[in-house]
Structure formats: structure tokens, C-alpha cells
Amino acid sequence: MKAKTIGTAHLSDKTVLVRVDFNVPIMRGKIEDDFKIQASLELIKFLISKRAKIVLMTHLGWPKSGGAADRRKFSVKIIASHLAKLLDKRVLFLNQPVGSAKLQTAITKLKNGQVALLENIRFYPGETTNSLEFAKQLAGLADVYINNAFASCHRQHTSVSAIKKYLPSFAGPLLVAEVTNLRRVLKPKRPLIAIMGGVKVETKIAVLKNLLKKANHVLIGGALANNFLAAHRFNVGKSIVTKSGIALARRLPRKKLVWPLDLVVTTKDGRTAWRHLKEIKRGETIIDIGPETMKLFGNYIKRANTLVWNGPMGRYEDERARYGTLFVARAVASRSSGKAFGVVGGGETIDALKLTKMEDDIDWISTGGGATLAYLSGEKLPGLVGLIK
Ligand code: 3PG
């Protein structure tokens, strides 16, 4: 792997524009999980120590109207305050519009080692169209550009893509770490076991196709598995499936796929019950994998030398339906850290992993959702182009 890193570049007095991904969950004005913010602290502290003037930019959610309510809901001001606490240092929140003289002046006034955060970069229509005009405006704010937003690298958006045309551009340490670790999944020490779950089969199909080429076995659970079961004519009752999901599942080669032997369902009268795969009745809904499946999956996991896991095995947010997901989390964590190289990705998967308090045992927890899936699918990510080969 070849990466254009900042290395020993002379940064004192330089204004450095850093694309971070601080797209974090916020509920009632509170940041619920700051994992992605923490993941960029190393770079920010490094730039402070180099006495650079640091201008951070991130997106938050998908603001639509650009109206006042939208602007309040998706403002990143709260993130600036949170970051200030984490750094124990003032973080200037710059809500002056990109392209305005006011913003230019505020940035010119930054002192060496100061940190500032621009308002949500998706408030500008030019961001999501990868506009060259917007890229020039952003580039005009700084001397150097660093991309540390791996989780946004699958987007063909200005702040990760077009901007690179107009500034000397570098890959941040998080980009390098993500690519290094995810490459170990694509060039694995065998056996490679992939565990895939979650709901949206459409978002997983490309990664499944690629992993079916690379992995020794792919274990599937969650609503993803329902589509495969339905595609192979098992009755899945009222469980979540989609027509396109079933059609896609039908087209995937069956050879390396391992699917559930037994499941936990909710019955018509709302009870939970255990069922063998062939015993699911009309009106029942699959909510988790069953104990025989856990044993089966566990046997694959404990023989793996490389593990990658994305997507829960059921409705893990419901206490009655989280045994399978927690089992997989514990099995992957126990086999990782020394025995196998273990990678986990995806918001819900990380959430579930945290319930086991075993996240420190995982070798790499990816900050990416869609970006991680795209990378593991073998796609070329626009944000990495020119920075990492
Ligand atoms: C993510 O949460 O996966 C990244 O921040 C990308 O967000 P997006 O799907 O809104 O582009």
C-alpha cells in the first residue's frame, strides 16, 4: 500500500483543512456515541503539536431544505463544544458561510495550534454535487488538505473528492489505518470467515459477492438471512423480506454460504418460540438465530484465522432477541486479539458489541458504515483516489 501521508511536512503557520467524519448520533441535543470523534483526536493533537492552524469540516446527517429548522437540527455546533471538552481546549465554531469575507477573516485570525470547526458541510448544495466551484471556495480557506474521514470516502462529494484538485492533499492516519486493516480482510490469513447480518440485503449484496470470492465461509443471519431462506423456499412466515432481496439472494452462489438451522420467532399471539428451520409457521416472525445455529456459527468462528463481522443476527435492540447477536459478538471477540485477526464494522454491530464490553478484544473496529462495505466489496472509493493506492 502506498499512502500520501503528512509525514514530516512543515505545518507551522500553515492553515490545514481537515475533512473528518463527525457524523455522530445525536438525541435530544446530546451526542450518544463519540467513537468517530475520538477516532480523529490523534490527528488533531498531532496538528496542534505542529502548530498548524486547524480548520475541521464534517457533514452531519442529510439536511434537505436548508431552512432554519433544518439548520438547527443538523448544526454541528454541539460537536464543536464536545470536541473542546475532549481536547481540553477551545474549539472555534465557524458558522460564517463558505465563500464569505467574514469566514476568510475569521480563518486569517486563527493562531498557530488553534482549532476551528466549520458548520455542516452539507448545508451547501455544492457539497453533494462534487462541485468544482465549491471545491475552489473551500481550497481558498487553507494551504493544505487532509482527509481523515474514511467513513465518507465512498461519497463522490466535494469535501472528499473535488477538493483534492485545488490543494496539496494528504491521507490522515485514520484513512491509512482503515485501509491497512480492511486490506487484511481482503488478503486474509485463511480460513477467512465472514459473518453478515442486518436488514438491508440491497446494501450488502456487493460485499457478499466479493466476500464469497475471498472467504472460506460466509455465515448469514438477521433479516439478511430471511431473504436467502425465502429464496430457497423455506417458509419465513411474516419475517422481513423484500422481493428484490429474494431475487438477489437467489442469484448468489450457495456453496460457501452457511445459513441458520434454527431460529427464534414471535408467534401469532406474541410469544417467543424456538423453531427448526422447516417448522416456521405462517404468521410467525423470525427475530433471532437459535441455539443450534449459534453452535454451528461458533464452530466456524473458533477455527478462523481472519474474521469480519457486519450486521446483527436479529432484533438485538429487543432483549428477547439479542442472544444470537451477543453470542456472535463474544465468539468473534474471543477468537480475535491474538488468535485470529478480527474486524467489526457498522453502527448497529458496534452497538451490539459494546453490550458485551469486549470491544477491546477486537483488532479493528471500523468507523465506516457504507464506506467499509464499499471497500470490502472491492469498489474504488472516490475519497481514497490520489491519496492511497
Ligand atoms: C456514515 O455514517 O456511514 C458516514 O458518516 C457517511 O454518512 P452518509 O451515509 O450520510 O454519507
mmCIF file with all atom_site columns, N, CA and C in Angstrom, residues 56-95:
data_model
loop_
_atom_site.group_PDB
_atom_site.id
_atom_site.type_symbol
_atom_site.label_atom_id
_atom_site.label_alt_id
_atom_site.label_comp_id
_atom_site.label_asym_id
_atom_site.label_entity_id
_atom_site.label_seq_id
_atom_site.pdbx_PDB_ins_code
_atom_site.Cartn_x
_atom_site.Cartn_y
_atom_site.Cartn_z
_atom_site.occupancy
_atom_site.B_iso_or_equiv
_atom_site.pdbx_formal_charge
_atom_site.auth_seq_id
_atom_site.auth_comp_id
_atom_site.auth_asym_id
_atom_site.auth_atom_id
_atom_site.pdbx_PDB_model_num
ATOM 1   N N  . LEU A 1 56 ? -11.409 22.230 10.733 1.00 0.00 ? 56 LEU A N  1
ATOM 2   C CA . LEU A 1 56 ? -12.046 20.934 10.524 1.00 0.00 ? 56 LEU A CA 1
ATOM 3   C C  . LEU A 1 56 ? -13.356 21.121 9.766  1.00 0.00 ? 56 LEU A C  1
ATOM 4   N N  . MET A 1 57 ? -13.707 20.145 8.967  1.00 0.00 ? 57 MET A N  1
ATOM 5   C CA . MET A 1 57 ? -15.043 20.168 8.342  1.00 0.00 ? 57 MET A CA 1
ATOM 6   C C  . MET A 1 57 ? -15.623 18.771 8.358  1.00 0.00 ? 57 MET A C  1
ATOM 7   N N  . THR A 1 58 ? -16.926 18.700 8.591  1.00 0.00 ? 58 THR A N  1
ATOM 8   C CA . THR A 1 58 ? -17.640 17.423 8.620  1.00 0.00 ? 58 THR A CA 1
ATOM 9   C C  . THR A 1 58 ? -19.045 17.610 8.071  1.00 0.00 ? 58 THR A C  1
ATOM 10  N N  . HIS A 1 59 ? -19.684 16.499 7.720  1.00 0.00 ? 59 HIS A N  1
ATOM 11  C CA . HIS A 1 59 ? -21.127 16.566 7.458  1.00 0.00 ? 59 HIS A CA 1
ATOM 12  C C  . HIS A 1 59 ? -21.825 16.011 8.700  1.00 0.00 ? 59 HIS A C  1
ATOM 13  N N  . LEU A 1 60 ? -23.112 16.257 8.802  1.00 0.00 ? 60 LEU A N  1
ATOM 14  C CA . LEU A 1 60 ? -23.933 15.634 9.846  1.00 0.00 ? 60 LEU A CA 1
ATOM 15  C C  . LEU A 1 60 ? -25.293 15.378 9.224  1.00 0.00 ? 60 LEU A C  1
ATOM 16  N N  . GLY A 1 61 ? -25.659 14.102 9.103  1.00 0.00 ? 61 GLY A N  1
ATOM 17  C CA . GLY A 1 61 ? -26.961 13.736 8.541  1.00 0.00 ? 61 GLY A CA 1
ATOM 18  C C  . GLY A 1 61 ? -27.123 14.172 7.090  1.00 0.00 ? 61 GLY A C  1
ATOM 19  N N  . TRP A 1 62 ? -28.379 14.229 6.689  1.00 0.00 ? 62 TRP A N  1
ATOM 20  C CA . TRP A 1 62 ? -28.714 14.638 5.316  1.00 0.00 ? 62 TRP A CA 1
ATOM 21  C C  . TRP A 1 62 ? -29.679 15.820 5.382  1.00 0.00 ? 62 TRP A C  1
ATOM 22  N N  . PRO A 1 63 ? -29.191 17.034 5.669  1.00 0.00 ? 63 PRO A N  1
ATOM 23  C CA . PRO A 1 63 ? -30.102 18.183 5.674  1.00 0.00 ? 63 PRO A CA 1
ATOM 24  C C  . PRO A 1 63 ? -30.704 18.386 4.284  1.00 0.00 ? 63 PRO A C  1
ATOM 25  N N  . LYS A 1 64 ? -32.022 18.718 4.253  1.00 0.00 ? 64 LYS A N  1
ATOM 26  C CA . LYS A 1 64 ? -32.673 18.811 2.934  1.00 0.00 ? 64 LYS A CA 1
ATOM 27  C C  . LYS A 1 64 ? -33.003 20.240 2.547  1.00 0.00 ? 64 LYS A C  1
ATOM 28  N N  . SER A 1 65 ? -33.860 20.870 3.345  1.00 0.00 ? 65 SER A N  1
ATOM 29  C CA . SER A 1 65 ? -34.444 22.143 2.906  1.00 0.00 ? 65 SER A CA 1
ATOM 30  C C  . SER A 1 65 ? -33.463 23.311 3.027  1.00 0.00 ? 65 SER A C  1
ATOM 31  N N  . GLY A 1 66 ? -32.538 23.219 3.970  1.00 0.00 ? 66 GLY A N  1
ATOM 32  C CA . GLY A 1 66 ? -31.651 24.366 4.200  1.00 0.00 ? 66 GLY A CA 1
ATOM 33  C C  . GLY A 1 66 ? -32.370 25.468 4.965  1.00 0.00 ? 66 GLY A C  1
ATOM 34  N N  . GLY A 1 67 ? -33.607 25.203 5.367  1.00 0.00 ? 67 GLY A N  1
ATOM 35  C CA . GLY A 1 67 ? -34.375 26.181 6.154  1.00 0.00 ? 67 GLY A CA 1
ATOM 36  C C  . GLY A 1 67 ? -33.876 26.251 7.594  1.00 0.00 ? 67 GLY A C  1
ATOM 37  N N  . ALA A 1 68 ? -34.458 27.191 8.371  1.00 0.00 ? 68 ALA A N  1
ATOM 38  C CA . ALA A 1 68 ? -33.958 27.442 9.727  1.00 0.00 ? 68 ALA A CA 1
ATOM 39  C C  . ALA A 1 68 ? -34.045 26.187 10.607 1.00 0.00 ? 68 ALA A C  1
ATOM 40  N N  . ALA A 1 69 ? -35.181 25.456 10.532 1.00 0.00 ? 69 ALA A N  1
ATOM 41  C CA . ALA A 1 69 ? -35.357 24.277 11.396 1.00 0.00 ? 69 ALA A CA 1
ATOM 42  C C  . ALA A 1 69 ? -34.318 23.223 11.035 1.00 0.00 ? 69 ALA A C  1
ATOM 43  N N  . ASP A 1 70 ? -34.130 23.034 9.742  1.00 0.00 ? 70 ASP A N  1
ATOM 44  C CA . ASP A 1 70 ? -33.153 22.083 9.243  1.00 0.00 ? 70 ASP A CA 1
ATOM 45  C C  . ASP A 1 70 ? -31.756 22.471 9.726  1.00 0.00 ? 70 ASP A C  1
ATOM 46  N N  . ARG A 1 71 ? -31.496 23.757 9.685  1.00 0.00 ? 71 ARG A N  1
ATOM 47  C CA . ARG A 1 71 ? -30.162 24.245 10.083 1.00 0.00 ? 71 ARG A CA 1
ATOM 48  C C  . ARG A 1 71 ? -29.930 24.011 11.571 1.00 0.00 ? 71 ARG A C  1
ATOM 49  N N  . ARG A 1 72 ? -31.006 24.163 12.358 1.00 0.00 ? 72 ARG A N  1
ATOM 50  C CA . ARG A 1 72 ? -30.845 23.914 13.804 1.00 0.00 ? 72 ARG A CA 1
ATOM 51  C C  . ARG A 1 72 ? -30.607 22.424 14.041 1.00 0.00 ? 72 ARG A C  1
ATOM 52  N N  . LYS A 1 73 ? -31.440 21.620 13.379 1.00 0.00 ? 73 LYS A N  1
ATOM 53  C CA . LYS A 1 73 ? -31.378 20.168 13.611 1.00 0.00 ? 73 LYS A CA 1
ATOM 54  C C  . LYS A 1 73 ? -30.014 19.577 13.233 1.00 0.00 ? 73 LYS A C  1
ATOM 55  N N  . PHE A 1 74 ? -29.452 20.095 12.159 1.00 0.00 ? 74 PHE A N  1
ATOM 56  C CA . PHE A 1 74 ? -28.216 19.486 11.658 1.00 0.00 ? 74 PHE A CA 1
ATOM 57  C C  . PHE A 1 74 ? -26.972 20.341 11.906 1.00 0.00 ? 74 PHE A C  1
ATOM 58  N N  . SER A 1 75 ? -27.094 21.336 12.779 1.00 0.00 ? 75 SER A N  1
ATOM 59  C CA . SER A 1 75 ? -25.906 22.150 13.057 1.00 0.00 ? 75 SER A CA 1
ATOM 60  C C  . SER A 1 75 ? -24.861 21.313 13.780 1.00 0.00 ? 75 SER A C  1
ATOM 61  N N  . VAL A 1 76 ? -23.588 21.607 13.514 1.00 0.00 ? 76 VAL A N  1
ATOM 62  C CA . VAL A 1 76 ? -22.523 20.844 14.182 1.00 0.00 ? 76 VAL A CA 1
ATOM 63  C C  . VAL A 1 76 ? -21.938 21.615 15.371 1.00 0.00 ? 76 VAL A C  1
ATOM 64  N N  . LYS A 1 77 ? -22.647 22.666 15.780 1.00 0.00 ? 77 LYS A N  1
ATOM 65  C CA . LYS A 1 77 ? -22.159 23.477 16.914 1.00 0.00 ? 77 LYS A CA 1
ATOM 66  C C  . LYS A 1 77 ? -21.906 22.609 18.153 1.00 0.00 ? 77 LYS A C  1
ATOM 67  N N  . ILE A 1 78 ? -22.849 21.728 18.443 1.00 0.00 ? 78 ILE A N  1
ATOM 68  C CA . ILE A 1 78 ? -22.735 20.842 19.610 1.00 0.00 ? 78 ILE A CA 1
ATOM 69  C C  . ILE A 1 78 ? -21.471 19.967 19.528 1.00 0.00 ? 78 ILE A C  1
ATOM 70  N N  . ILE A 1 79 ? -21.088 19.649 18.290 1.00 0.00 ? 79 ILE A N  1
ATOM 71  C CA . ILE A 1 79 ? -19.879 18.818 18.115 1.00 0.00 ? 79 ILE A CA 1
ATOM 72  C C  . ILE A 1 79 ? -18.631 19.637 18.453 1.00 0.00 ? 79 ILE A C  1
ATOM 73  N N  . ALA A 1 80 ? -18.667 20.928 18.100 1.00 0.00 ? 80 ALA A N  1
ATOM 74  C CA . ALA A 1 80 ? -17.523 21.798 18.434 1.00 0.00 ? 80 ALA A CA 1
ATOM 75  C C  . ALA A 1 80 ? -17.346 21.836 19.950 1.00 0.00 ? 80 ALA A C  1
ATOM 76  N N  . SER A 1 81 ? -18.455 21.973 20.703 1.00 0.00 ? 81 SER A N  1
ATOM 77  C CA . SER A 1 81 ? -18.347 22.012 22.173 1.00 0.00 ? 81 SER A CA 1
ATOM 78  C C  . SER A 1 81 ? -17.818 20.691 22.710 1.00 0.00 ? 81 SER A C  1
ATOM 79  N N  . HIS A 1 82 ? -18.324 19.596 22.143 1.00 0.00 ? 82 HIS A N  1
ATOM 80  C CA . HIS A 1 82 ? -17.883 18.277 22.619 1.00 0.00 ? 82 HIS A CA 1
ATOM 81  C C  . HIS A 1 82 ? -16.385 18.080 22.363 1.00 0.00 ? 82 HIS A C  1
ATOM 82  N N  . LEU A 1 83 ? -15.969 18.472 21.174 1.00 0.00 ? 83 LEU A N  1
ATOM 83  C CA . LEU A 1 83 ? -14.550 18.325 20.822 1.00 0.00 ? 83 LEU A CA 1
ATOM 84  C C  . LEU A 1 83 ? -13.678 19.165 21.761 1.00 0.00 ? 83 LEU A C  1
ATOM 85  N N  . ALA A 1 84 ? -14.173 20.353 22.101 1.00 0.00 ? 84 ALA A N  1
ATOM 86  C CA . ALA A 1 84 ? -13.418 21.229 23.011 1.00 0.00 ? 84 ALA A CA 1
ATOM 87  C C  . ALA A 1 84 ? -13.189 20.520 24.343 1.00 0.00 ? 84 ALA A C  1
ATOM 88  N N  . LYS A 1 85 ? -14.243 19.800 24.800 1.00 0.00 ? 85 LYS A N  1
ATOM 89  C CA . LYS A 1 85 ? -14.097 19.060 26.072 1.00 0.00 ? 85 LYS A CA 1
ATOM 90  C C  . LYS A 1 85 ? -13.054 17.956 25.922 1.00 0.00 ? 85 LYS A C  1
ATOM 91  N N  . LEU A 1 86 ? -13.136 17.233 24.825 1.00 0.00 ? 86 LEU A N  1
ATOM 92  C CA . LEU A 1 86 ? -12.193 16.111 24.628 1.00 0.00 ? 86 LEU A CA 1
ATOM 93  C C  . LEU A 1 86 ? -10.750 16.597 24.516 1.00 0.00 ? 86 LEU A C  1
ATOM 94  N N  . LEU A 1 87 ? -10.582 17.764 23.899 1.00 0.00 ? 87 LEU A N  1
ATOM 95  C CA . LEU A 1 87 ? -9.214  18.287 23.704 1.00 0.00 ? 87 LEU A CA 1
ATOM 96  C C  . LEU A 1 87 ? -8.765  19.128 24.886 1.00 0.00 ? 87 LEU A C  1
ATOM 97  N N  . ASP A 1 88 ? -9.739  19.474 25.738 1.00 0.00 ? 88 ASP A N  1
ATOM 98  C CA . ASP A 1 88 ? -9.489  20.408 26.838 1.00 0.00 ? 88 ASP A CA 1
ATOM 99  C C  . ASP A 1 88 ? -8.882  21.701 26.276 1.00 0.00 ? 88 ASP A C  1
ATOM 100 N N  . LYS A 1 89 ? -9.563  22.204 25.256 1.00 0.00 ? 89 LYS A N  1
ATOM 101 C CA . LYS A 1 89 ? -9.028  23.342 24.516 1.00 0.00 ? 89 LYS A CA 1
ATOM 102 C C  . LYS A 1 89 ? -10.181 23.990 23.767 1.00 0.00 ? 89 LYS A C  1
ATOM 103 N N  . ARG A 1 90 ? -10.125 25.294 23.605 1.00 0.00 ? 90 ARG A N  1
ATOM 104 C CA . ARG A 1 90 ? -11.197 25.987 22.888 1.00 0.00 ? 90 ARG A CA 1
ATOM 105 C C  . ARG A 1 90 ? -11.263 25.524 21.424 1.00 0.00 ? 90 ARG A C  1
ATOM 106 N N  . VAL A 1 91 ? -12.475 25.289 20.938 1.00 0.00 ? 91 VAL A N  1
ATOM 107 C CA . VAL A 1 91 ? -12.666 24.993 19.517 1.00 0.00 ? 91 VAL A CA 1
ATOM 108 C C  . VAL A 1 91 ? -13.620 26.048 18.963 1.00 0.00 ? 91 VAL A C  1
ATOM 109 N N  . LEU A 1 92 ? -13.132 26.817 18.029 1.00 0.00 ? 92 LEU A N  1
ATOM 110 C CA . LEU A 1 92 ? -13.969 27.876 17.455 1.00 0.00 ? 92 LEU A CA 1
ATOM 111 C C  . LEU A 1 92 ? -15.006 27.267 16.524 1.00 0.00 ? 92 LEU A C  1
ATOM 112 N N  . PHE A 1 93 ? -16.247 27.693 16.672 1.00 0.00 ? 93 PHE A N  1
ATOM 113 C CA . PHE A 1 93 ? -17.279 27.213 15.753 1.00 0.00 ? 93 PHE A CA 1
ATOM 114 C C  . PHE A 1 93 ? -17.475 28.292 14.695 1.00 0.00 ? 93 PHE A C  1
ATOM 115 N N  . LEU A 1 94 ? -17.171 27.964 13.447 1.00 0.00 ? 94 LEU A N  1
ATOM 116 C CA . LEU A 1 94 ? -17.236 28.971 12.377 1.00 0.00 ? 94 LEU A CA 1
ATOM 117 C C  . LEU A 1 94 ? -18.499 28.754 11.547 1.00 0.00 ? 94 LEU A C  1
ATOM 118 N N  . ASN A 1 95 ? -19.546 29.549 11.847 1.00 0.00 ? 95 ASN A N  1
ATOM 119 C CA . ASN A 1 95 ? -20.783 29.351 11.071 1.00 0.00 ? 95 ASN A CA 1
ATOM 120 C C  . ASN A 1 95 ? -20.945 30.392 9.964  1.00 0.00 ? 95 ASN A C  1
#
